[in-house]
Coordinates of C-alpha atoms in Angstrom, one line a residue:
M1314 CA 20.0 -9.2 -27.2
G1315 CA 19.4 -12.0 -24.7
I1316 CA 19.8 -12.9 -21.0
Q1317 CA 23.3 -13.8 -19.9
S1318 CA 22.6 -14.3 -16.1
I1319 CA 19.8 -14.3 -13.5
T1320 CA 20.9 -13.6 -9.9
P1321 CA 18.4 -13.9 -7.1
S1322 CA 19.1 -12.7 -3.5
Q1323 CA 17.3 -12.1 -0.2
V1324 CA 17.0 -8.5 1.0
L1325 CA 15.0 -6.8 3.7
D1326 CA 11.9 -4.7 3.1
S1327 CA 10.9 -1.5 5.0
R1328 CA 9.5 -3.6 7.9
G1329 CA 12.8 -5.5 8.2
E1330 CA 11.4 -8.7 6.8
P1331 CA 12.9 -10.8 4.0
T1332 CA 11.9 -10.4 0.4
L1333 CA 13.2 -11.5 -3.0
K1334 CA 15.4 -9.5 -5.3
V1335 CA 16.3 -10.6 -8.8
K1336 CA 18.9 -9.0 -11.1
I1337 CA 19.0 -10.0 -14.8
T1338 CA 22.1 -9.2 -16.9
S1339 CA 22.0 -9.1 -20.7
D1340 CA 24.7 -10.6 -22.9
E1341 CA 25.9 -7.0 -23.7
G1342 CA 26.4 -6.3 -20.0
H1343 CA 23.3 -4.3 -19.2
S1344 CA 21.5 -5.2 -16.0
D1345 CA 18.5 -4.3 -13.9
Y1346 CA 16.7 -5.6 -10.9
F1347 CA 13.3 -5.9 -9.2
V1348 CA 12.5 -6.2 -5.5
V1349 CA 9.1 -7.7 -4.5
P1350 CA 7.1 -5.8 -1.9
S1351 CA 4.9 -7.4 0.7
G1352 CA 1.6 -6.4 2.3
A1353 CA 0.2 -6.7 5.8
S1354 CA -3.4 -6.2 4.7
V1355 CA -3.7 -9.1 2.2
G1356 CA -6.8 -9.9 0.1
A1357 CA -8.0 -13.5 0.2
N1358 CA -7.8 -13.9 -3.6
E1359 CA -4.3 -12.5 -4.0
A1360 CA -1.7 -14.8 -5.6
K1361 CA 0.3 -16.8 -3.1
K1362 CA 3.9 -16.0 -2.1
K1363 CA 6.4 -18.7 -1.4
L1364 CA 8.2 -18.4 2.0
D1365 CA 10.4 -20.8 4.0
E1366 CA 7.6 -21.4 6.5
N1367 CA 9.3 -24.3 8.2
D1368 CA 12.6 -22.6 8.5
A1369 CA 13.6 -20.8 11.7
S1370 CA 15.3 -18.1 9.7
F1371 CA 13.4 -14.8 10.1
G1372 CA 10.5 -16.6 11.7
G1373 CA 9.7 -18.6 8.6
K1374 CA 9.6 -15.6 6.3
S1375 CA 12.9 -16.1 4.5
V1376 CA 12.9 -16.8 0.8
Y1377 CA 15.9 -19.1 0.4
A1378 CA 13.6 -21.7 -1.3
C1379 CA 12.8 -19.2 -4.0
I1380 CA 16.5 -18.5 -4.5
E1381 CA 17.3 -22.2 -4.8
L1382 CA 14.3 -22.7 -7.2
I1383 CA 15.5 -19.9 -9.5
N1384 CA 19.1 -21.0 -9.5
S1385 CA 18.4 -24.7 -10.1
A1386 CA 15.3 -24.9 -12.1
I1387 CA 14.3 -21.6 -13.6
A1388 CA 17.4 -19.6 -14.6
P1389 CA 18.9 -22.3 -16.7
K1390 CA 15.8 -22.3 -18.9
F1391 CA 16.1 -18.6 -19.7
I1392 CA 19.8 -18.2 -20.4
G1393 CA 20.0 -16.7 -23.9
Y1394 CA 16.2 -15.9 -23.9
P1395 CA 15.6 -12.7 -25.9
L1396 CA 14.5 -9.4 -24.2
E1397 CA 11.4 -7.4 -25.0
H1398 CA 9.1 -10.4 -25.2
Q1399 CA 7.3 -9.8 -21.9
Q1400 CA 4.0 -11.7 -22.6
D1401 CA 5.9 -14.8 -23.7
F1402 CA 8.4 -14.6 -20.8
D1403 CA 5.6 -14.3 -18.2
S1404 CA 3.5 -17.0 -19.8
L1405 CA 6.4 -19.4 -19.5
L1406 CA 6.9 -18.6 -15.8
I1407 CA 3.1 -19.0 -15.2
A1408 CA 3.2 -22.4 -17.0
L1409 CA 6.1 -23.5 -14.9
D1410 CA 4.0 -22.9 -11.8
G1411 CA 0.9 -24.6 -13.2
T1412 CA -1.5 -23.3 -10.5
V1413 CA -4.2 -20.6 -10.5
D1414 CA -2.8 -18.9 -7.4
K1415 CA 0.9 -19.4 -8.2
Q1416 CA 1.4 -21.5 -5.0
N1417 CA 4.0 -23.8 -6.5
I1418 CA 6.9 -21.5 -7.3
G1419 CA 5.3 -18.4 -5.7
A1420 CA 3.9 -15.1 -7.0
N1421 CA 7.0 -13.4 -5.5
T1422 CA 9.3 -15.7 -7.5
I1423 CA 7.4 -14.9 -10.7
L1424 CA 7.1 -11.2 -10.1
A1425 CA 10.8 -10.8 -9.2
L1426 CA 11.8 -12.4 -12.5
S1427 CA 9.0 -10.7 -14.5
G1428 CA 9.8 -7.2 -13.1
A1429 CA 13.5 -7.5 -13.6
Y1430 CA 13.0 -8.7 -17.2
F1431 CA 10.6 -5.8 -17.9
K1432 CA 13.0 -3.1 -16.5
L1433 CA 16.0 -4.6 -18.3
S1434 CA 13.9 -4.6 -21.6
A1435 CA 13.2 -0.9 -21.0
K1436 CA 16.9 -0.2 -20.4
V1437 CA 18.2 -2.0 -23.5
S1438 CA 15.5 -0.1 -25.5
K1439 CA 17.4 3.1 -24.4
K1440 CA 14.1 4.7 -23.2
P1441 CA 13.3 5.9 -19.7
L1442 CA 11.1 3.3 -17.8
W1443 CA 8.1 5.6 -17.7
Q1444 CA 8.3 6.2 -21.5
Y1445 CA 8.7 2.5 -22.2
I1446 CA 5.6 1.8 -20.1
A1447 CA 3.6 4.6 -21.8
E1448 CA 4.4 3.4 -25.3
K1449 CA 3.6 -0.2 -24.5
Q1450 CA 0.3 0.8 -23.0
G1451 CA -0.6 3.5 -25.6
A1452 CA -0.9 6.0 -22.8
S1453 CA -0.1 9.7 -22.5
P1454 CA 2.2 10.2 -19.4
N1455 CA 1.0 12.7 -16.9
F1456 CA 1.7 13.5 -13.2
P1457 CA -0.8 11.5 -11.1
S1458 CA -2.7 12.7 -8.1
I1459 CA -1.0 11.5 -4.9
Y1460 CA -2.8 9.7 -2.2
A1461 CA -0.8 10.4 0.9
N1462 CA -1.4 8.3 4.0
L1463 CA -1.2 10.7 7.1
V1464 CA -3.0 8.8 9.9
G1465 CA -3.1 5.0 10.1
G1466 CA -4.7 2.1 11.9
G1467 CA -6.0 -1.3 10.9
K1468 CA -3.3 -3.9 10.3
H1469 CA -0.7 -1.2 9.9
A1470 CA -0.9 0.2 13.5
P1471 CA -2.8 -0.2 16.7
G1472 CA -5.7 2.0 17.7
L1473 CA -7.9 3.2 14.9
E1474 CA -10.0 0.6 12.9
I1475 CA -9.8 2.7 9.7
Q1476 CA -6.5 1.7 8.1
E1477 CA -5.6 4.9 6.2
F1478 CA -6.7 8.5 6.4
M1479 CA -5.3 10.2 3.3
M1480 CA -5.1 13.6 1.7
V1481 CA -5.1 14.0 -2.1
P1482 CA -3.6 17.4 -3.2
Q1483 CA -5.7 19.0 -5.9
T1484 CA -2.6 20.6 -7.5
K1485 CA -1.1 18.7 -10.4
K1486 CA 2.4 20.2 -9.8
P1487 CA 4.6 17.6 -8.1
I1488 CA 6.7 20.0 -6.0
E1489 CA 3.6 21.8 -4.7
A1490 CA 1.9 18.5 -3.9
I1491 CA 4.8 17.1 -2.0
E1492 CA 5.3 20.4 0.0
Q1493 CA 1.6 20.5 0.9
I1494 CA 1.7 16.8 2.0
V1495 CA 4.7 17.5 4.3
Q1496 CA 3.1 20.6 5.7
V1497 CA -0.2 18.9 6.5
Y1498 CA 1.5 15.8 7.9
K1499 CA 3.6 17.8 10.4
T1500 CA 0.6 19.9 11.4
I1501 CA -1.8 16.9 11.9
R1502 CA 0.9 15.2 14.0
T1503 CA 1.2 18.3 16.2
I1504 CA -2.6 18.5 16.6
L1505 CA -2.9 14.8 17.5
L1506 CA 0.0 15.2 19.9
S1507 CA -1.9 17.9 21.8
L1508 CA -5.1 15.7 21.9
Y1509 CA -3.6 12.2 22.7
G1510 CA -0.2 12.9 24.2
P1511 CA 3.0 11.1 23.4
S1512 CA 1.3 8.2 21.6
A1513 CA 0.8 10.5 18.6
K1514 CA 4.6 10.2 18.1
L1515 CA 4.0 6.6 17.1
V1516 CA 3.9 5.7 13.4
G1517 CA 2.5 2.7 11.6
D1518 CA 4.2 0.5 8.9
E1519 CA 3.9 3.2 6.3
G1520 CA 5.0 6.2 8.4
A1521 CA 1.5 7.4 9.1
V1522 CA 0.8 8.9 12.6
A1523 CA -0.8 6.2 14.8
P1524 CA -2.2 7.8 18.1
I1525 CA -3.6 5.5 20.7
G1526 CA -7.2 6.4 21.7
A1527 CA -8.0 8.5 18.6
R1528 CA -11.4 8.3 17.0
T1529 CA -12.3 8.5 13.4
E1530 CA -14.4 11.6 13.6
V1531 CA -11.7 13.6 15.5
V1532 CA -9.1 12.7 12.8
M1533 CA -11.5 13.7 10.0
E1534 CA -12.4 16.9 11.7
A1535 CA -8.7 17.8 12.1
L1536 CA -8.0 17.2 8.4
S1537 CA -11.1 19.1 7.4
N1538 CA -10.3 22.1 9.5
L1539 CA -6.7 22.1 8.1
N1540 CA -8.1 22.0 4.6
A1541 CA -10.4 24.9 5.2
K1542 CA -7.4 27.1 6.2
M1543 CA -5.2 26.2 3.2
Q1544 CA -5.1 28.3 0.1
S1545 CA -4.4 25.2 -2.1
K1546 CA -7.0 22.6 -1.3
F1547 CA -6.8 18.8 -0.9
D1548 CA -9.4 16.0 -1.0
I1549 CA -9.8 13.6 1.9
A1550 CA -9.9 9.9 1.2
I1551 CA -10.0 6.8 3.5
D1552 CA -9.0 3.2 3.1
S1553 CA -11.2 1.3 5.5
A1554 CA -9.7 -2.1 4.8
A1555 CA -12.8 -3.3 6.5
S1556 CA -11.9 -6.9 6.4
S1557 CA -9.4 -6.1 9.2
F1558 CA -12.3 -5.3 11.7
F1559 CA -14.9 -7.8 10.3
D1560 CA -15.3 -10.9 12.4
G1561 CA -17.4 -12.8 9.9
Q1562 CA -20.7 -11.5 11.3
V1563 CA -20.3 -7.9 12.3
Y1564 CA -17.8 -5.0 12.1
N1565 CA -16.1 -4.2 15.4
F1566 CA -15.8 -0.5 15.0
E1567 CA -15.0 1.9 17.9
S1568 CA -16.6 -0.2 20.7
Q1569 CA -19.6 -0.9 18.5
Q1570 CA -20.7 -4.0 16.7
L1571 CA -22.1 -2.9 13.3
H1572 CA -23.7 -4.7 10.4
A1573 CA -22.9 -3.5 6.9
S1574 CA -25.9 -1.2 6.8
D1575 CA -24.9 0.4 10.1
L1576 CA -21.4 0.9 8.9
L1577 CA -22.7 2.5 5.7
R1578 CA -24.6 5.0 7.8
V1579 CA -21.3 5.8 9.6
Y1580 CA -19.7 6.5 6.2
E1581 CA -22.6 8.7 5.1
Q1582 CA -22.5 10.7 8.3
L1583 CA -18.8 11.2 7.9
D1584 CA -19.3 12.3 4.3
T1585 CA -22.0 14.7 5.2
K1586 CA -19.7 16.4 7.8
F1587 CA -16.4 16.2 6.0
N1588 CA -17.0 15.6 2.3
I1589 CA -15.1 12.3 1.6
A1590 CA -13.7 12.0 -1.9
S1591 CA -13.3 8.2 -1.9
I1592 CA -13.6 5.1 0.4
E1593 CA -11.4 2.1 -0.4
D1594 CA -12.8 -1.4 0.6
P1595 CA -15.7 0.0 2.7
F1596 CA -16.8 -3.5 3.5
S1597 CA -15.1 -6.9 3.9
E1598 CA -14.6 -8.9 0.7
N1599 CA -16.3 -11.7 2.6
D1600 CA -19.4 -9.7 3.6
L1601 CA -22.2 -10.5 1.1
E1602 CA -24.5 -7.9 2.8
G1603 CA -21.8 -5.2 2.1
L1604 CA -21.5 -6.2 -1.5
E1605 CA -25.3 -6.0 -2.0
L1606 CA -25.3 -2.6 -0.4
I1607 CA -22.7 -1.4 -3.0
K1608 CA -25.0 -2.8 -5.7
T1609 CA -27.9 -0.6 -4.5
M1610 CA -25.7 2.6 -4.7
P1611 CA -25.8 3.7 -8.4
K1612 CA -22.7 5.5 -9.5
D1613 CA -24.5 8.6 -10.4
K1614 CA -26.1 8.8 -6.9
R1615 CA -23.0 8.2 -4.8
K1616 CA -21.6 11.1 -2.8
F1617 CA -18.2 9.5 -2.6
K1618 CA -16.3 7.2 -4.9
I1619 CA -15.9 3.5 -4.0
I1620 CA -12.5 2.1 -4.6
S1621 CA -11.8 -1.7 -4.8
D1622 CA -8.6 -3.4 -3.6
D1623 CA -9.5 -6.6 -1.7
Y1624 CA -12.4 -7.4 -4.1
T1625 CA -10.4 -7.1 -7.3
V1626 CA -6.8 -7.8 -6.2
T1627 CA -5.2 -6.6 -9.5
S1628 CA -7.0 -9.4 -11.4
A1629 CA -8.4 -8.5 -14.9
E1630 CA -10.9 -11.3 -14.6
R1631 CA -12.3 -10.0 -11.3
I1632 CA -12.2 -6.3 -12.4
R1633 CA -14.3 -7.3 -15.4
E1634 CA -16.6 -9.5 -13.3
F1635 CA -17.4 -6.7 -10.9
G1636 CA -17.4 -4.2 -13.7
K1637 CA -20.5 -5.8 -15.3
E1638 CA -22.5 -4.5 -12.3
K1639 CA -20.6 -1.2 -12.2
L1640 CA -19.9 -1.7 -8.5
F1641 CA -16.7 0.3 -8.2
D1642 CA -15.5 3.8 -9.4
G1643 CA -11.8 2.8 -9.2
V1644 CA -9.4 0.0 -8.5
V1645 CA -6.1 -0.3 -6.7
I1646 CA -3.2 -1.9 -8.7
K1647 CA -0.5 -3.8 -6.8
P1648 CA 1.8 -5.8 -9.0
D1649 CA 2.5 -8.5 -6.3
Q1650 CA -1.2 -9.2 -5.9
V1651 CA -1.3 -11.0 -9.3
G1652 CA 2.3 -12.0 -9.7
S1653 CA 3.5 -10.9 -13.2
I1654 CA 3.9 -7.6 -15.1
S1655 CA 1.8 -8.9 -18.0
E1656 CA -1.1 -9.8 -15.8
M1657 CA -0.8 -6.4 -14.0
F1658 CA -1.0 -4.6 -17.4
E1659 CA -4.0 -6.7 -18.3
A1660 CA -5.7 -5.6 -15.1
I1661 CA -5.0 -1.9 -15.9
K1662 CA -6.4 -2.4 -19.4
A1663 CA -9.6 -3.9 -18.0
A1664 CA -10.0 -1.0 -15.6
K1665 CA -9.5 1.5 -18.3
E1666 CA -12.0 -0.2 -20.6
L1667 CA -14.5 0.1 -17.8
G1668 CA -13.8 3.8 -17.3
Q1669 CA -12.5 3.2 -13.8
E1670 CA -9.9 5.3 -12.0
I1671 CA -6.6 3.6 -11.4
I1672 CA -4.6 3.9 -8.2
I1673 CA -1.0 2.5 -8.4
S1674 CA -0.2 1.4 -4.9
H1675 CA 2.8 0.5 -2.8
R1676 CA 2.6 -2.1 -0.1
S1677 CA 3.3 -1.6 3.6
G1678 CA 6.5 -3.6 3.2
E1679 CA 8.3 -1.7 0.5
S1680 CA 11.8 -1.4 -0.9
N1681 CA 13.9 1.2 -2.8
D1682 CA 12.7 -0.2 -6.1
S1683 CA 11.1 2.8 -7.9
F1684 CA 9.1 0.8 -10.5
I1685 CA 5.6 1.9 -9.3
V1686 CA 6.6 5.6 -9.6
D1687 CA 7.4 5.1 -13.3
L1688 CA 4.3 3.0 -13.6
A1689 CA 2.0 5.6 -12.1
Y1690 CA 3.4 8.3 -14.4
G1691 CA 3.6 6.2 -17.4
I1692 CA 0.0 5.0 -17.5

């Protein structure tokens, strides 16, 4: 069974910004699609997207050049191409681009095609997407822990420097986990509304509460107190996304200018008070002092897990490079950071080989494409 047609189009993401959708149809009439997400907090080493920067449409964020490129130069090469040859399909796309960071045809162009091809391959195999993923990866599907973003700041919302304050239900039952998340979200919003007034009705890009004037310790205390009162417990995790408040020299954190060592003390004090389960990107990817501090914190002596996103950007090479020094306890996986499904799976494989935890993540500009849900369950 082969490809009959490839249809690209421009759609809007959850922020109302353009992104690329590709639908692939087989010669037997089956079809599936993939929609590329987009992030606001972007690592410096992520693969590059292609946008119509010189076009007035949508402020230069439209993707009509990607559509033209697919229609004129890419799709004709793949008509009749057989399904279920993901590695070869992706390798051809990457070769067409010819750059390390995919700047020629764009990581979004490659991922839209790669994702649609993968989902269609799963469909024609007559297996649910999660099962197809699990079998390809030799994994045993299981319900994952949910990291739910409740209070936000950083590049997702004004106010707080910390980008995400998250709860992680300890229950492995999905219905219980979702119900607890909703209950805590509504309660924390009510608490912050009483403390900070109407601004607590504001939300960030991902729906997290975004009160103006809030402080990190107050948010942590509110979450901790809620957790103490609940019969079913949850862990507290944060995504600092520290690059967003690092100016190249110091961290501008709650009216203070802090070096990495000072910021580490802040984390340690918060952990002492509130028992933090994990901290994502505690320092900027460009802060060598911060990286050295992580090196001096042996895994067996850490009180909280350190999760990498901006450092590793879903790159198997970078995951293995940092893995040699055992710097991180877990990595975030975002398909659009690397640009193809095959490379994403290679990053997951690298993390598993190193014994690292894997967090399958959305982006702040999302779509209705449910691929990452099947991915999280399948691996």
